[in-house]
Structures are given as structure tokens and as C-alpha cells.
Tab-separated table of C-alpha atoms and ligand atoms in Angstrom:
chain	number	residue	atom	x	y	z
A	1	MET	CA	-125.525	61.534	-11.836
A	2	THR	CA	-123.553	61.842	-15.024
A	3	ASP	CA	-122.438	58.528	-16.413
A	4	TYR	CA	-118.652	58.844	-17.120
A	5	ARG	CA	-118.531	55.143	-17.704
A	6	SER	CA	-118.422	55.818	-21.527
A	7	LEU	CA	-114.923	57.134	-20.846
A	8	MET	CA	-114.053	53.768	-19.626
A	9	ALA	CA	-114.223	51.156	-22.417
A	10	THR	CA	-111.156	48.983	-22.345
A	11	PRO	CA	-108.230	50.473	-24.259
A	12	PHE	CA	-108.759	47.882	-27.058
A	13	GLN	CA	-112.407	49.040	-27.860
A	14	SER	CA	-112.699	50.202	-31.506
A	15	LYS	CA	-108.926	50.468	-31.930
A	16	HIS	CA	-107.454	49.668	-35.327
A	17	ILE	CA	-104.480	47.312	-34.812
A	18	VAL	CA	-102.270	46.010	-37.592
A	19	LEU	CA	-100.695	42.742	-36.504
A	20	GLY	CA	-97.650	41.747	-38.536
A	21	VAL	CA	-96.630	38.071	-38.396
A	22	THR	CA	-93.276	37.015	-39.615
A	23	GLY	CA	-91.625	33.627	-40.277
A	24	SER	CA	-90.913	32.152	-36.874
A	25	ILE	CA	-92.233	28.929	-35.342
A	26	ALA	CA	-93.894	31.165	-32.739
A	27	ALA	CA	-96.138	32.415	-35.539
A	28	TYR	CA	-98.963	30.163	-34.344
A	29	LYS	CA	-98.971	32.034	-31.041
A	30	ALA	CA	-99.888	35.156	-33.020
A	31	ALA	CA	-103.349	33.684	-33.603
A	32	GLU	CA	-104.023	33.950	-29.886
A	33	LEU	CA	-103.070	37.566	-29.962
A	34	ALA	CA	-105.338	38.315	-32.874
A	35	SER	CA	-108.168	36.443	-31.196
A	36	LYS	CA	-107.788	38.128	-27.833
A	37	MET	CA	-107.559	41.644	-29.264
A	38	THR	CA	-110.686	41.000	-31.424
A	39	GLN	CA	-112.707	39.756	-28.375
A	40	ALA	CA	-111.566	42.840	-26.521
A	41	GLY	CA	-113.168	45.032	-29.283
A	42	ALA	CA	-110.278	45.924	-31.554
A	43	LEU	CA	-110.358	45.804	-35.360
A	44	VAL	CA	-107.339	43.591	-36.245
A	45	ASP	CA	-105.767	43.564	-39.667
A	46	VAL	CA	-103.253	40.821	-39.948
A	47	VAL	CA	-100.401	41.059	-42.409
A	48	LEU	CA	-98.259	37.860	-43.063
A	49	THR	CA	-94.755	37.871	-44.622
A	50	PRO	CA	-94.058	35.186	-47.215
A	51	ALA	CA	-92.038	33.195	-44.575
A	52	ALA	CA	-94.987	33.369	-42.079
A	53	LEU	CA	-97.034	31.666	-44.679
A	54	GLN	CA	-94.729	28.533	-44.255
A	55	PHE	CA	-95.928	28.313	-40.605
A	56	ILE	CA	-99.627	29.428	-40.527
A	57	THR	CA	-102.345	30.307	-43.015
A	58	PRO	CA	-104.245	33.537	-43.477
A	59	LEU	CA	-107.407	31.570	-42.911
A	60	THR	CA	-106.388	30.954	-39.390
A	61	PHE	CA	-106.341	34.771	-38.714
A	62	GLN	CA	-109.345	35.545	-40.815
A	63	SER	CA	-111.356	32.959	-38.681
A	64	VAL	CA	-110.421	34.713	-35.441
A	65	THR	CA	-110.501	38.345	-36.521
A	66	GLY	CA	-113.564	38.061	-38.948
A	67	ARG	CA	-111.491	40.260	-41.352
A	68	LYS	CA	-109.382	39.610	-44.344
A	69	ALA	CA	-105.712	38.655	-43.532
A	70	TYR	CA	-103.201	40.148	-46.018
A	71	THR	CA	-100.328	38.676	-47.789
A	72	ASP	CA	-97.881	39.902	-50.469
A	73	ALA	CA	-100.430	38.805	-53.001
A	74	ASP	CA	-102.327	42.000	-51.870
A	75	LEU	CA	-99.280	44.091	-52.297
A	76	TRP	CA	-99.486	43.438	-56.060
A	77	GLY	CA	-103.203	43.444	-56.189
A	78	GLY	CA	-105.558	46.073	-57.485
A	79	GLU	CA	-105.698	48.155	-54.318
A	80	ALA	CA	-101.987	47.792	-53.776
A	81	HIS	CA	-100.989	51.529	-53.816
A	82	VAL	CA	-103.445	52.394	-51.116
A	83	LEU	CA	-103.448	49.259	-48.967
A	84	HIS	CA	-100.091	49.584	-47.091
A	85	VAL	CA	-100.296	53.359	-46.865
A	86	GLY	CA	-103.945	53.132	-45.761
A	87	MET	CA	-103.234	50.653	-43.072
A	88	GLY	CA	-100.053	52.517	-41.963
A	89	HIS	CA	-102.007	55.769	-41.644
A	90	SER	CA	-105.167	54.598	-40.037
A	91	ALA	CA	-103.777	52.113	-37.441
A	92	ASN	CA	-103.587	53.072	-33.762
A	93	LEU	CA	-100.796	50.562	-33.277
A	94	LEU	CA	-98.613	48.336	-35.439
A	95	VAL	CA	-97.707	45.136	-33.584
A	96	ILE	CA	-95.312	42.724	-35.136
A	97	ALA	CA	-95.270	39.477	-33.127
A	98	PRO	CA	-93.367	37.393	-33.636
A	99	ILE	CA	-90.758	39.668	-35.368
A	100	SER	CA	-87.855	37.711	-36.943
A	101	ALA	CA	-84.135	38.963	-37.085
A	102	ASN	CA	-84.764	39.446	-40.829
A	103	THR	CA	-87.808	41.840	-40.342
A	104	LEU	CA	-85.966	43.606	-37.499
A	105	ALA	CA	-83.106	44.304	-39.868
A	106	LYS	CA	-85.519	45.567	-42.571
A	107	LEU	CA	-87.219	47.917	-40.182
A	108	ALA	CA	-83.938	49.269	-38.903
A	109	HIS	CA	-82.785	49.991	-42.375
A	110	GLY	CA	-85.864	51.156	-44.055
A	111	ILE	CA	-86.055	48.296	-46.396
A	112	ALA	CA	-89.579	47.897	-47.884
A	113	ASP	CA	-89.695	44.802	-49.945
A	114	ASN	CA	-92.912	43.164	-48.780
A	115	LEU	CA	-96.381	44.308	-47.602
A	116	LEU	CA	-95.461	44.227	-43.926
A	117	SER	CA	-92.235	46.087	-44.236
A	118	VAL	CA	-93.867	48.730	-46.556
A	119	THR	CA	-96.713	49.183	-44.083
A	120	ALA	CA	-94.147	49.608	-41.296
A	121	LEU	CA	-92.384	52.241	-43.244
A	122	ALA	CA	-95.642	54.112	-43.962
A	123	ALA	CA	-96.927	53.712	-40.361
A	124	ARG	CA	-97.533	56.881	-38.346
A	125	CYS	CA	-98.523	55.037	-35.190
A	126	PRO	CA	-96.474	53.518	-32.342
A	127	ILE	CA	-94.762	50.178	-33.211
A	128	LEU	CA	-94.517	47.360	-30.715
A	129	VAL	CA	-92.450	44.284	-31.523
A	130	ALA	CA	-91.986	40.867	-29.913
A	131	PRO	CA	-88.773	39.220	-31.184
A	132	ALA	CA	-88.593	35.377	-31.534
A	133	MET	CA	-85.429	33.854	-32.949
A	134	ASP	CA	-83.039	31.047	-32.145
A	135	VAL	CA	-80.109	31.283	-29.703
A	136	GLY	CA	-77.354	33.331	-31.053
A	137	MET	CA	-79.339	35.317	-33.566
A	138	TYR	CA	-80.757	37.786	-31.047
A	139	THR	CA	-77.409	38.306	-29.348
A	140	ASN	CA	-75.571	38.559	-32.674
A	141	VAL	CA	-73.974	42.044	-32.876
A	142	ALA	CA	-75.835	42.809	-36.163
A	143	THR	CA	-79.219	42.123	-34.487
A	144	GLN	CA	-78.279	44.011	-31.422
A	145	ALA	CA	-77.323	47.012	-33.484
A	146	ASN	CA	-80.672	46.911	-35.326
A	147	VAL	CA	-82.489	46.559	-31.957
A	148	GLU	CA	-80.595	49.677	-30.659
A	149	ILE	CA	-81.533	51.691	-33.814
A	150	LEU	CA	-85.181	50.821	-33.446
A	151	ARG	CA	-85.309	51.487	-29.649
A	152	GLN	CA	-83.718	54.957	-30.315
A	153	ARG	CA	-86.584	55.629	-32.683
A	154	GLY	CA	-89.106	54.661	-30.087
A	155	VAL	CA	-90.016	51.181	-31.088
A	156	ILE	CA	-91.316	49.189	-28.030
A	157	PHE	CA	-89.776	45.799	-27.504
A	158	VAL	CA	-91.478	43.088	-25.553
A	159	GLY	CA	-88.908	40.466	-24.849
A	160	PRO	CA	-87.423	38.283	-25.970
A	161	ALA	CA	-87.410	35.950	-22.998
A	162	GLU	CA	-84.771	33.426	-21.909
A	163	GLY	CA	-85.839	29.846	-22.294
A	164	ARG	CA	-85.991	26.699	-24.371
A	165	MET	CA	-86.380	27.180	-28.160
A	166	ALA	CA	-88.063	25.008	-30.699
A	167	SER	CA	-84.544	23.879	-31.641
A	168	GLY	CA	-83.971	22.455	-28.174
A	169	LEU	CA	-81.358	25.042	-27.417
A	170	VAL	CA	-81.756	27.229	-24.395
A	171	GLY	CA	-81.026	30.988	-24.339
A	172	LEU	CA	-82.201	34.481	-25.065
A	173	GLY	CA	-84.661	34.701	-28.016
A	174	ARG	CA	-87.890	33.009	-26.876
A	175	PHE	CA	-91.188	34.684	-27.733
A	176	VAL	CA	-92.790	36.276	-24.706
A	177	GLU	CA	-96.152	34.450	-23.952
A	178	PRO	CA	-99.261	36.142	-25.547
A	179	PRO	CA	-101.000	37.278	-22.239
A	180	GLU	CA	-97.840	39.307	-21.383
A	181	ILE	CA	-97.626	40.728	-24.801
A	182	LEU	CA	-101.276	41.704	-24.588
A	183	GLY	CA	-100.584	43.551	-21.311
A	184	HIS	CA	-97.864	45.620	-23.054
A	185	ILE	CA	-100.253	46.365	-26.006
A	186	ARG	CA	-102.913	47.378	-23.510
A	187	LEU	CA	-100.588	49.691	-21.865
A	188	THR	CA	-99.383	51.234	-25.185
A	189	LEU	CA	-102.899	51.823	-26.264
A	190	SER	CA	-103.692	53.564	-22.990
A	191	ARG	CA	-100.985	56.244	-23.378
A	192	GLY	CA	-102.344	59.762	-23.584
A	193	GLY	CA	-105.569	58.742	-21.834
A	194	PRO	CA	-107.506	61.138	-19.531
A	195	LEU	CA	-105.282	60.404	-16.567
A	196	ALA	CA	-101.931	60.794	-18.517
A	197	ASN	CA	-99.192	62.320	-16.369
A	198	ARG	CA	-101.403	61.719	-13.277
A	199	LYS	CA	-99.868	59.763	-10.432
A	200	VAL	CA	-102.238	57.349	-8.787
A	201	ILE	CA	-101.398	55.246	-5.666
A	202	VAL	CA	-103.574	52.176	-5.023
A	203	THR	CA	-103.420	49.918	-1.920
A	204	ALA	CA	-104.673	46.362	-2.202
A	205	GLY	CA	-105.047	43.157	-0.328
A	206	GLY	CA	-105.034	42.446	3.396
A	207	THR	CA	-102.062	43.107	5.733
A	208	GLN	CA	-100.523	40.287	7.997
A	209	GLU	CA	-99.535	40.978	11.611
A	210	PRO	CA	-96.948	38.543	12.928
A	211	LEU	CA	-97.531	36.655	16.216
A	212	ASP	CA	-94.367	34.700	15.859
A	213	PRO	CA	-92.039	33.675	12.981
A	214	VAL	CA	-94.719	31.422	11.444
A	215	ARG	CA	-98.144	32.812	12.389
A	216	VAL	CA	-99.904	35.863	11.395
A	217	ILE	CA	-103.198	37.611	11.995
A	218	ALA	CA	-104.627	38.024	8.571
A	219	ASN	CA	-107.954	38.813	6.918
A	220	ARG	CA	-109.943	37.520	3.952
A	221	SER	CA	-109.176	40.245	1.498
A	222	SER	CA	-107.964	38.793	-1.818
A	223	GLY	CA	-106.597	41.969	-3.334
A	224	LYS	CA	-108.781	41.582	-6.434
A	225	GLN	CA	-110.682	44.895	-6.057
A	226	GLY	CA	-107.460	46.880	-5.557
A	227	PHE	CA	-105.616	45.184	-8.470
A	228	ALA	CA	-108.746	45.931	-10.707
A	229	LEU	CA	-108.387	49.581	-9.637
A	230	ALA	CA	-104.706	49.720	-10.629
A	231	GLN	CA	-105.611	48.237	-13.978
A	232	ALA	CA	-108.421	50.664	-14.572
A	233	ALA	CA	-106.069	53.607	-13.622
A	234	LEU	CA	-103.522	52.246	-16.113
A	235	ASP	CA	-106.121	51.935	-18.825
A	236	LEU	CA	-106.799	55.677	-18.399
A	237	GLY	CA	-103.037	56.387	-18.898
A	238	ALA	CA	-102.140	57.008	-15.227
A	239	ASP	CA	-98.707	56.353	-13.655
A	240	VAL	CA	-99.653	53.697	-11.121
A	241	THR	CA	-98.066	52.625	-7.838
A	242	LEU	CA	-99.651	49.494	-6.371
A	243	ILE	CA	-98.880	48.880	-2.667
A	244	ALA	CA	-99.982	45.311	-2.009
A	245	GLY	CA	-100.279	43.122	1.033
A	246	PRO	CA	-99.340	39.407	0.488
A	247	THR	CA	-101.170	38.060	-2.628
A	248	ALA	CA	-100.372	35.810	-5.557
A	249	LEU	CA	-102.210	38.048	-7.984
A	250	PRO	CA	-100.100	39.120	-10.968
A	251	THR	CA	-99.027	42.719	-11.159
A	252	PRO	CA	-101.047	44.631	-13.879
A	253	ILE	CA	-98.440	45.484	-16.603
A	254	GLY	CA	-97.154	48.965	-16.251
A	255	ALA	CA	-97.847	49.295	-12.519
A	256	ARG	CA	-94.979	49.853	-10.066
A	257	ARG	CA	-95.605	47.360	-7.201
A	258	VAL	CA	-94.447	47.667	-3.684
A	259	ASP	CA	-94.923	44.639	-1.542
A	260	VAL	CA	-95.643	45.082	2.207
A	261	ASN	CA	-96.746	42.747	4.998
A	262	THR	CA	-97.874	44.739	8.001
A	263	ALA	CA	-100.015	47.865	8.571
A	264	GLN	CA	-96.965	49.778	9.708
A	265	GLU	CA	-95.061	48.849	6.432
A	266	MET	CA	-98.117	49.884	4.439
A	267	LEU	CA	-98.262	53.274	6.260
A	268	GLU	CA	-94.591	53.820	5.428
A	269	ALA	CA	-95.065	52.893	1.819
A	270	VAL	CA	-98.184	55.053	1.388
A	271	LEU	CA	-96.523	58.209	3.139
A	272	ALA	CA	-93.531	57.812	0.684
A	273	ALA	CA	-95.687	57.386	-2.360
A	274	ILE	CA	-98.141	60.186	-1.868
A	275	VAL	CA	-95.627	62.955	-2.383
A	276	ARG	CA	-96.966	64.872	-5.286
A	277	ALA	CA	-99.547	62.078	-5.970
A	278	ASP	CA	-102.884	62.956	-7.664
A	279	ALA	CA	-104.979	60.286	-6.251
A	280	LEU	CA	-104.857	57.706	-3.368
A	281	LEU	CA	-107.226	54.800	-3.439
A	282	MET	CA	-107.074	52.965	-0.142
A	283	ALA	CA	-108.708	49.600	-1.175
A	284	ALA	CA	-106.490	47.562	1.166
A	285	ALA	CA	-108.100	45.778	4.166
A	286	VAL	CA	-105.584	47.120	6.734
A	287	ALA	CA	-105.386	45.337	10.022
A	288	ASP	CA	-106.954	47.383	12.847
A	289	PHE	CA	-105.018	45.405	15.580
A	290	THR	CA	-101.612	43.887	15.819
A	291	PRO	CA	-100.004	41.722	18.568
A	292	ALA	CA	-98.426	43.894	21.253
A	293	VAL	CA	-95.385	41.731	21.107
A	294	THR	CA	-94.176	39.421	18.258
A	295	ALA	CA	-92.444	36.308	19.815
A	296	GLU	CA	-89.026	35.898	18.385
A	297	GLN	CA	-89.283	32.133	18.525
A	298	LYS	CA	-92.207	29.910	17.477
A	299	ILE	CA	-94.792	29.825	20.295
A	300	LYS	CA	-94.823	26.160	21.518
A	301	LYS	CA	-98.110	24.542	22.407
A	302	GLU	CA	-96.268	22.875	25.394
A	303	GLY	CA	-96.319	26.357	26.928
A	304	GLY	CA	-100.050	26.221	27.142
A	305	ILE	CA	-102.643	28.488	25.323
A	306	PRO	CA	-101.029	31.872	24.897
A	307	GLN	CA	-102.745	35.059	25.935
A	308	ILE	CA	-102.340	37.454	23.096
A	309	THR	CA	-102.546	41.154	23.793
A	310	LEU	CA	-103.399	43.397	20.823
A	311	ARG	CA	-102.585	47.030	20.180
A	312	ALA	CA	-104.100	49.381	17.592
A	313	THR	CA	-102.219	49.785	14.251
A	314	PRO	CA	-101.768	53.188	12.719
A	315	ASP	CA	-104.741	54.505	10.732
A	316	ILE	CA	-103.178	55.219	7.408
A	317	LEU	CA	-105.854	57.532	6.021
A	318	ALA	CA	-105.865	59.460	9.232
A	319	ALA	CA	-102.076	59.910	8.828
A	320	VAL	CA	-102.525	61.011	5.262
A	321	ALA	CA	-105.050	63.820	6.090
A	322	PRO	CA	-102.554	66.239	7.860
A	323	GLN	CA	-99.898	65.651	5.120
A	324	ARG	CA	-102.633	66.424	2.624
A	325	SER	CA	-103.579	69.591	4.335
A	326	ALA	CA	-99.976	70.702	4.498
A	327	THR	CA	-98.845	69.789	1.002
A	328	GLY	CA	-102.120	69.660	-1.166
A	329	PHE	CA	-101.170	66.030	-2.065
A	330	PRO	CA	-102.853	63.617	-2.791
A	331	ARG	CA	-105.323	65.955	-4.637
A	332	VAL	CA	-107.980	63.184	-4.270
A	333	THR	CA	-108.386	60.551	-1.612
A	334	VAL	CA	-110.796	57.576	-1.791
A	335	GLY	CA	-111.404	55.210	1.002
A	336	PHE	CA	-113.259	51.874	1.214
A	337	ALA	CA	-115.653	50.704	3.924
A	338	ALA	CA	-116.289	47.019	4.330
A	339	GLU	CA	-119.159	46.794	6.727
A	340	SER	CA	-121.371	44.004	7.921
A	341	GLN	CA	-124.063	46.318	9.478
A	342	SER	CA	-125.301	49.925	9.150
A	343	LEU	CA	-123.298	50.211	5.848
A	344	LEU	CA	-124.148	53.721	4.731
A	345	ASP	CA	-124.157	55.297	8.199
A	346	ASN	CA	-120.703	53.863	8.972
A	347	ALA	CA	-119.428	54.801	5.516
A	348	ARG	CA	-120.650	58.444	5.921
A	349	VAL	CA	-118.910	58.707	9.370
A	350	LYS	CA	-115.644	57.466	7.829
A	351	LEU	CA	-115.866	59.730	4.747
A	352	GLU	CA	-116.060	62.760	7.144
A	353	SER	CA	-113.669	61.632	9.824
A	354	LYS	CA	-110.971	60.554	7.298
A	355	LYS	CA	-111.544	63.670	5.159
A	356	LEU	CA	-112.233	61.699	2.073
A	357	ASP	CA	-113.492	62.867	-1.405
A	358	LEU	CA	-115.278	59.555	-1.940
A	359	ILE	CA	-115.889	56.379	-0.069
A	360	VAL	CA	-116.787	52.991	-1.683
A	361	ALA	CA	-119.150	51.194	0.755
A	362	ASN	CA	-119.242	47.495	0.408
A	363	ASP	CA	-121.724	45.222	2.323
A	364	ILE	CA	-119.550	42.194	3.235
A	365	SER	CA	-122.510	40.178	4.576
A	366	ALA	CA	-123.666	39.522	0.949
A	367	ARG	CA	-122.722	36.064	-0.298
A	368	ASP	CA	-122.344	36.883	-3.950
A	369	ALA	CA	-120.078	39.946	-3.551
A	370	GLY	CA	-117.085	41.314	-1.678
A	371	PHE	CA	-114.268	39.248	-0.223
A	372	GLY	CA	-112.527	36.717	-2.423
A	373	VAL	CA	-115.138	36.689	-5.212
A	374	ASP	CA	-114.883	38.294	-8.518
A	375	ASP	CA	-118.085	40.522	-8.161
A	376	ASN	CA	-118.815	43.317	-5.980
A	377	ARG	CA	-121.993	45.472	-5.099
A	378	VAL	CA	-121.000	48.878	-3.824
A	379	THR	CA	-122.418	52.309	-2.929
A	380	LEU	CA	-120.364	55.442	-3.699
A	381	LEU	CA	-120.823	58.330	-1.194
A	382	ASP	CA	-119.119	61.596	-1.925
A	383	ALA	CA	-118.099	64.629	0.151
A	384	GLY	CA	-120.868	66.626	-1.470
A	385	GLY	CA	-123.549	64.380	-0.049
A	386	GLY	CA	-124.076	62.408	-3.217
A	387	VAL	CA	-125.061	58.628	-2.959
A	388	GLU	CA	-124.867	56.312	-5.925
A	389	SER	CA	-125.741	52.651	-5.480
A	390	LEU	CA	-124.247	50.582	-8.141
A	391	PRO	CA	-125.747	47.078	-9.085
A	392	LEU	CA	-123.875	43.774	-8.780
A	393	MET	CA	-120.996	43.900	-11.184
A	394	SER	CA	-117.532	42.648	-11.712
A	395	LYS	CA	-114.713	44.111	-9.723
A	396	SER	CA	-113.241	45.484	-12.952
A	397	GLU	CA	-116.499	47.347	-13.668
A	398	VAL	CA	-116.575	48.719	-10.111
A	399	ALA	CA	-113.024	49.789	-10.602
A	400	GLU	CA	-114.006	51.618	-13.825
A	401	SER	CA	-116.864	53.375	-12.120
A	402	VAL	CA	-114.517	54.520	-9.260
A	403	LEU	CA	-111.888	55.641	-11.675
A	404	ALA	CA	-114.496	57.527	-13.683
A	405	ARG	CA	-115.419	59.467	-10.453
A	406	VAL	CA	-111.670	60.001	-9.684
A	407	THR	CA	-111.098	61.385	-13.254
A	408	HIS	CA	-114.055	63.737	-12.812
A	409	LEU	CA	-112.776	64.994	-9.387
A	410	LEU	CA	-109.276	65.487	-10.727
A	411	ALA	CA	-110.457	67.549	-13.708
A	412	GLY	CA	-110.933	70.484	-11.428
A	413	ARG	CA	-107.649	70.078	-9.475
B	1	LIG	O1	-112.071	52.558	9.748
B	1	LIG	P1	-111.925	51.403	8.742
B	1	LIG	O2	-110.696	50.681	8.940
B	1	LIG	O3	-113.180	50.601	8.565
B	1	LIG	O4	-111.823	52.328	7.378
B	1	LIG	C1	-111.624	51.667	6.144
B	1	LIG	C2	-110.742	52.506	5.293
B	1	LIG	O5	-109.654	52.997	5.999
B	1	LIG	C3	-110.159	51.785	4.080
B	1	LIG	O6	-110.053	52.657	3.002
B	1	LIG	C4	-108.905	51.356	4.614
B	1	LIG	O7	-107.900	50.991	3.547
B	1	LIG	C5	-108.427	52.430	5.468
B	1	LIG	N1	-107.683	52.065	6.708
B	1	LIG	C6	-106.490	52.734	6.921
B	1	LIG	N2	-105.764	52.351	8.048
B	1	LIG	C7	-106.145	51.460	8.905
B	1	LIG	C8	-107.351	50.730	8.678
B	1	LIG	C9	-108.009	51.121	7.555
B	1	LIG	O8	-106.154	53.643	6.178
B	1	LIG	N3	-105.409	51.084	9.897
């Protein structure tokens, strides 16, 4: 079968990112941004303002990016007339993190008096900034007016956050932590991808069915595979709704998250979300049974061992099928089959009975893959009779493979 995985490299792969660093105590955190983006495959050119040099050296950045880090000495150097224009034109993204009140003001007013501000003026790519400044500077009317000008022009702001500053004061102006900034950079780089303007709904995690106010019937699903699917869809530029059972996993940046507890709540959330959806990926481990009655008060052990009667929960995919026949949405439906025996036979029956385009079959008897762990070994079965067994891989890689198939299926619909 065709390998669509080449589509799937992370959004950082081979991207040219200019990282501007300005004079803020948070400048040291920019080294982590430069390092992580480089590790993810980006070519990172760092430009430091004169004030940034008071906090951190070009050598720090050169060491983590493996590339020259630029300062104003380069603005006046031999290549000066091409450097800033060259970087501004070839970059996929200009990130300025941290951005000071001073550099914000320069960008808002088109001032170009150092290498970074000249590069920003020459830039043709999206600009993402993460402000960091002391209490009062960000909320100052002058800064707020500059922020508004830049937002109107499409500059993407990440933060600032509320919190404690280096000065000891608490307020709005704190640099957002690098992992969150990286998430926003990833999202920005994914714009215009092969699933741009496509609406993808992902369910993840296990549901919980209440026995009484404190006890539930749950399952061992961690939600990791579903969250990885949501991230992979975002990486392709999709508009993602993530319907999640109880889990502490962080929401992939850019996804709209809907939290649910029970199978019934998940059914309602899915039916609402699939209106005009392009794809539904049902990765959630939905309970098949729920207590026939939920006790209003905690069941006391003094009352003896309770006899619990169960009833069937709604089958969500079965409920989606008629809506899909009537409306044409979702255009593509993917199910998951977690089985401990007769994996492929059971998966094929589900593929057909639930009217799916693709089913991801997962042998949960394996110790190294499946529930709770970071890896998975799956077989993809499609409606055309195709069977593709994938080797043991990370859940992110499984997600990329599934999304590659979804992208291919959607191309014709
Ligand atoms: O029949 P079984 O529950 O094994 O099918 C698994 C697939 O069906 C998964 O994609 C799961 O998310 C979905 N499912 C569902 N509604 C249920 C139970 C499972 O849509 N009540």
C-alpha cells in the first residue's frame, strides 16, 4: 500500500524559523525554545537585540542550534544588506520570545533600528510573539495600544501569563512557559496543511459509569492514543474537537476539548459534534455496560454485598451510522477494536456492522503495547478489504499512520 507517512513529518521538520530574543530576564528561557525546535527538525536562526546580550550570549544559542546566532554586529557586517532581508524572506515563521515592551513598540510603529526590528519589517511570514515584561508595563495604555495594532495586523500573541515576576511583583506580564509556546508554534506551522478547513472529531480515554456518588465502573484506557490522534490531526492543519473521558492528559494546543464521564454523555457530545464533520475517529474505550440504577447515596458495606444489575450502554458508532446515511456527515468514520482474542475476525465484523471506512485493530493481550503504555501495535483494516499490519511503534506514529489514511480517504470526498 502507498506510504503516505512522508506527509506526516512533524510540522517543525525542515522549517526555517527565525527566533528573535530581546532584553528580558526571560531571555534564558529562549534557549530551551531554540533547542527543542532544533531537535524537532527545524533550522533555527537566532537574532539577539543589544539588550538581550546583557542577559544571554550568542554562544548559548549557537551551541543548541548548531548555527550562527546573529547580533547587531552582523547588521553592519559585510553581508548586512542581504542578511535581514534574506532571513525575513526565507523564514517560515518569525518568533520573538521573549518580546519586550520596547520591541513591541518598534514593531507596531515600523521602527527598524536593529537587526531584529529590520528583519521583522522585512518578514513575509507569520509572526508569533511571547511578551515578557514587569507588572504595569504590559497593562500600560501605550503597550496595550501597540498590542492592538499588532493583533489587527495578524501577529499571534502567546501570553503573557499572570504570575510572579523576577522583580517579586505579581501580575500580568509573565513569559509563558516554553512547552506551551512550542505548542502554539507547532499549531502556527501546521496552518494550511493537507487537512486545512477539515473538521475532525476524536474521542479518547475510557468512560466511567457511576454506581453511587463515589464509585464508578471504569476501564484501563489512558487516552494516550486518542490524544495522539488529535495532535496528528492538528499537525495536518485540521480543526479538531477532542471528546475525552476522565484523564489528566494535557489538551493538545489548538484542540477544542469536551470533557465527558459516561457513555451516554459521550454519545450526546459525538452526535452534536459530527454535524458537518469530515472525520470521526472513535478511539475511546466506551463502557459497554452501565449500572441499571445509580444509588443516590453511597452504598454502605453494612447493607451487605450489593447485587449490581447492569444494562447495555448506547453504541455510539451504531447511532452515528443512520445520521451519516441521512446527512453524509461524517464523511469518514474510523473505529477501534481492542480485542484479546480473534483480533482480525472480530475487527472485520465490527468494520462491517458499524459501517466504518477503517478500523484500527489492537491486540490488548500484548504486554508491550496497548492500554496505558506509550507504544502500540495495530493492524489497519479498510472497507475495501485491505489489511495493513504495522510494527510496534509509538502511539504518535500510529496516529500519524491513521491520519495519513484519513487524509487519503478524504481526498476523494
Ligand atoms: O463493539 P466494540 O465496543 O468492541 O467496538 C469498538 C469501537 O466501537 C470503538 O471505536 C469504540 O469507540 C466504539 N464504541 C462505541 N460505542 C460503544 C462502545 C464502543 O461507539 N458503546
